[in-house]
């Protein structure tokens, strides 16, 4: 029979993972088999700089945490060695892991959860191709400035035409 202290420790770990799943806007599950220590260290550094928590976890613990957090769909990708990236930014974990997977074929993105909804590997890759928040804001600003800029150019052209004919 399992020791009560071990069971309690595992339950605390499951509760911690479930909390991270609930609080995370983007959780990406990946298979890291085949990466060497230097590559994993580089990946962890990139994720840490973006504020993403990256952990290698047991599938059974993640499965129980997912059930506790009402995200049982995640069980579909919990096979083989599993690393999980938890991020508050919706795009950062997907973008960093997908970019790293392009350079290092050993890393395979399996799927994840984005804002409470299960996504497969293809959807994670599509999410990774979105511009960053700053890029989207600059695009929005450019669209909002366009009418004012066009109006200013039209006024300038009319004034130059009037000056030329006078």
Short mmCIF file of C-alpha atoms in Angstrom, two decimals:
data_model
loop_
_atom_site.label_atom_id
_atom_site.label_comp_id
_atom_site.label_asym_id
_atom_site.label_seq_id
_atom_site.Cartn_x
_atom_site.Cartn_y
_atom_site.Cartn_z
CA UNK A 1 0.00 0.00 0.00
CA UNK A 2 1.24 3.48 -0.84
CA UNK A 3 2.51 5.65 1.93
CA UNK A 4 0.09 8.41 2.99
CA UNK A 5 2.84 11.04 2.71
CA UNK A 6 3.58 10.04 -0.89
CA UNK A 7 -0.09 10.17 -1.82
CA UNK A 8 -0.45 13.58 -0.19
CA UNK A 9 2.65 14.89 -2.01
CA UNK A 10 1.33 13.65 -5.36
CA UNK A 11 -2.07 15.18 -4.68
CA UNK A 12 -0.42 18.53 -3.94
CA UNK A 13 1.51 18.26 -7.21
CA UNK A 14 -1.72 17.46 -9.11
CA UNK A 15 -3.43 20.45 -7.46
CA UNK A 16 -0.51 22.72 -8.45
CA UNK A 17 -0.66 21.53 -12.07
CA UNK A 18 -4.45 21.97 -12.13
CA UNK A 19 -4.05 25.53 -10.84
CA UNK A 20 -1.51 26.28 -13.57
CA UNK A 21 -3.86 24.82 -16.19
CA UNK A 22 -6.71 27.04 -14.99
CA UNK A 23 -4.59 30.21 -14.74
CA UNK A 24 -2.72 29.69 -17.99
CA UNK A 25 -4.13 31.33 -21.14
CA UNK A 26 -2.03 29.03 -23.32
CA UNK A 27 -0.73 25.61 -22.38
CA UNK A 28 1.30 23.70 -24.96
CA UNK A 29 2.25 20.02 -24.64
CA UNK A 30 5.36 18.82 -26.48
CA UNK A 31 7.50 15.71 -26.89
CA UNK A 32 11.11 16.61 -26.14
CA UNK A 33 12.67 13.19 -26.88
CA UNK A 34 15.93 13.52 -28.79
CA UNK A 35 16.90 16.98 -27.53
CA UNK A 36 20.27 17.17 -25.84
CA UNK A 37 20.93 19.08 -22.63
CA UNK A 38 22.22 22.18 -24.42
CA UNK A 39 19.10 22.36 -26.61
CA UNK A 40 16.73 21.92 -23.67
CA UNK A 41 18.66 24.58 -21.73
CA UNK A 42 18.37 27.00 -24.67
CA UNK A 43 14.64 26.27 -25.00
CA UNK A 44 14.06 26.80 -21.27
CA UNK A 45 15.97 30.10 -21.43
CA UNK A 46 13.86 31.38 -24.34
CA UNK A 47 10.65 30.37 -22.58
CA UNK A 48 11.74 31.86 -19.24
CA UNK A 49 12.55 35.20 -20.92
CA UNK A 50 9.00 35.26 -22.31
CA UNK A 51 7.50 34.51 -18.89
CA UNK A 52 6.51 30.94 -19.78
CA UNK A 53 6.78 28.14 -17.20
CA UNK A 54 8.20 24.97 -18.83
CA UNK A 55 8.17 21.64 -16.98
CA UNK A 56 8.66 17.97 -17.71
CA UNK A 57 5.75 16.23 -16.01
CA UNK A 58 4.41 12.71 -15.60
CA UNK A 59 1.44 12.00 -17.88
CA UNK A 60 -0.59 10.48 -15.04
CA UNK A 61 -0.24 13.63 -12.93
CA UNK A 62 -1.12 15.92 -15.86
CA UNK A 63 -4.09 13.71 -16.72
CA UNK A 64 -5.46 13.91 -13.17
CA UNK A 65 -4.85 17.67 -13.08
CA UNK A 66 -6.60 18.09 -16.44
CA UNK A 67 -9.60 16.15 -15.15
CA UNK A 68 -9.63 18.32 -12.03
CA UNK A 69 -9.48 21.47 -14.17
CA UNK A 70 -12.23 20.11 -16.47
CA UNK A 71 -9.85 19.82 -19.46
CA UNK A 72 -10.02 16.06 -20.02
CA UNK A 73 -9.51 16.51 -23.81
CA UNK A 74 -5.83 17.02 -22.99
CA UNK A 75 -5.53 13.26 -22.32
CA UNK A 76 -5.39 12.69 -26.09
CA UNK A 77 -1.87 14.18 -26.29
CA UNK A 78 -0.48 12.72 -23.07
CA UNK A 79 1.58 9.89 -24.54
CA UNK A 80 5.31 9.38 -24.30
CA UNK A 81 7.65 11.86 -22.62
CA UNK A 82 5.76 15.08 -22.01
CA UNK A 83 6.91 18.63 -21.44
CA UNK A 84 4.31 21.29 -20.71
CA UNK A 85 4.63 25.05 -21.25
CA UNK A 86 2.25 27.24 -19.23
CA UNK A 87 1.92 30.88 -20.32
CA UNK A 88 -0.28 33.84 -19.54
CA UNK A 89 0.38 35.26 -23.02
CA UNK A 90 -1.80 33.44 -25.56
CA UNK A 91 0.77 33.39 -28.35
CA UNK A 92 4.20 33.21 -26.65
CA UNK A 93 4.36 29.50 -25.69
CA UNK A 94 3.06 28.38 -29.08
CA UNK A 95 5.37 30.73 -31.00
CA UNK A 96 8.54 29.84 -29.07
CA UNK A 97 7.94 26.07 -29.14
CA UNK A 98 6.95 26.06 -32.84
CA UNK A 99 9.96 28.17 -33.83
CA UNK A 100 12.25 25.93 -31.80
CA UNK A 101 10.66 22.82 -33.39
CA UNK A 102 11.43 24.20 -36.88
CA UNK A 103 15.14 24.42 -35.99
CA UNK A 104 15.23 21.19 -33.94
CA UNK A 105 13.22 18.38 -35.48
CA UNK A 106 13.45 16.33 -32.27
CA UNK A 107 10.93 18.64 -30.53
CA UNK A 108 7.36 17.78 -31.49
CA UNK A 109 4.39 19.92 -30.49
CA UNK A 110 1.50 17.61 -29.58
CA UNK A 111 -1.29 20.07 -28.81
CA UNK A 112 -2.54 22.07 -25.89
CA UNK A 113 -5.20 24.26 -24.37
CA UNK A 114 -5.81 27.87 -25.41
CA UNK A 115 -8.14 29.89 -23.18
CA UNK A 116 -9.85 26.73 -21.91
CA UNK A 117 -10.30 25.13 -25.35
CA UNK A 118 -8.33 22.07 -26.55
CA UNK A 119 -6.25 22.62 -29.70
CA UNK A 120 -4.29 20.08 -31.73
CA UNK A 121 -0.73 20.48 -33.05
CA UNK A 122 -1.88 22.13 -36.32
CA UNK A 123 -3.87 24.75 -34.41
CA UNK A 124 -0.90 25.45 -32.15
CA UNK A 125 1.26 26.03 -35.25
CA UNK A 126 -1.40 28.34 -36.73
CA UNK A 127 -1.49 30.28 -33.46
CA UNK A 128 2.30 30.55 -33.55
CA UNK A 129 2.14 32.24 -36.95
CA UNK A 130 0.06 35.11 -35.60
CA UNK A 131 1.90 38.39 -35.05
CA UNK A 132 2.79 39.32 -31.50
CA UNK A 133 0.52 41.57 -29.44
CA UNK A 134 2.74 44.56 -30.24
CA UNK A 135 2.58 43.70 -33.96
CA UNK A 136 -1.21 43.48 -33.88
CA UNK A 137 -1.45 46.81 -32.02
CA UNK A 138 0.82 48.51 -34.56
CA UNK A 139 -1.34 47.14 -37.40
CA UNK A 140 -4.45 48.48 -35.69
CA UNK A 141 -2.84 51.87 -35.16
CA UNK A 142 -1.82 52.00 -38.81
CA UNK A 143 -5.39 51.25 -39.90
CA UNK A 144 -6.77 53.92 -37.57
CA UNK A 145 -4.26 56.52 -38.80
CA UNK A 146 -4.85 55.87 -42.52
CA UNK A 147 -8.00 58.05 -42.96
CA UNK A 148 -6.41 61.01 -41.15
CA UNK A 149 -3.19 60.63 -43.16
CA UNK A 150 -5.13 60.42 -46.46
CA UNK A 151 -7.17 63.49 -45.55
CA UNK A 152 -4.00 65.44 -44.74
CA UNK A 153 -2.44 64.44 -48.06
CA UNK A 154 -5.60 65.51 -49.94
CA UNK A 155 -5.62 68.90 -48.20
CA UNK A 156 -1.93 69.37 -48.99
CA UNK A 157 -2.50 68.46 -52.68
CA UNK A 158 -5.40 70.94 -52.94
CA UNK A 159 -3.31 73.73 -51.36
CA UNK A 160 -0.36 73.01 -53.69
CA UNK A 161 -2.71 73.06 -56.69
CA UNK A 162 -4.17 76.42 -55.59
CA UNK A 163 -0.66 77.86 -55.08
CA UNK A 164 0.44 76.65 -58.52
CA UNK A 165 -2.57 78.19 -60.30
CA UNK A 166 -2.24 81.52 -58.45
#
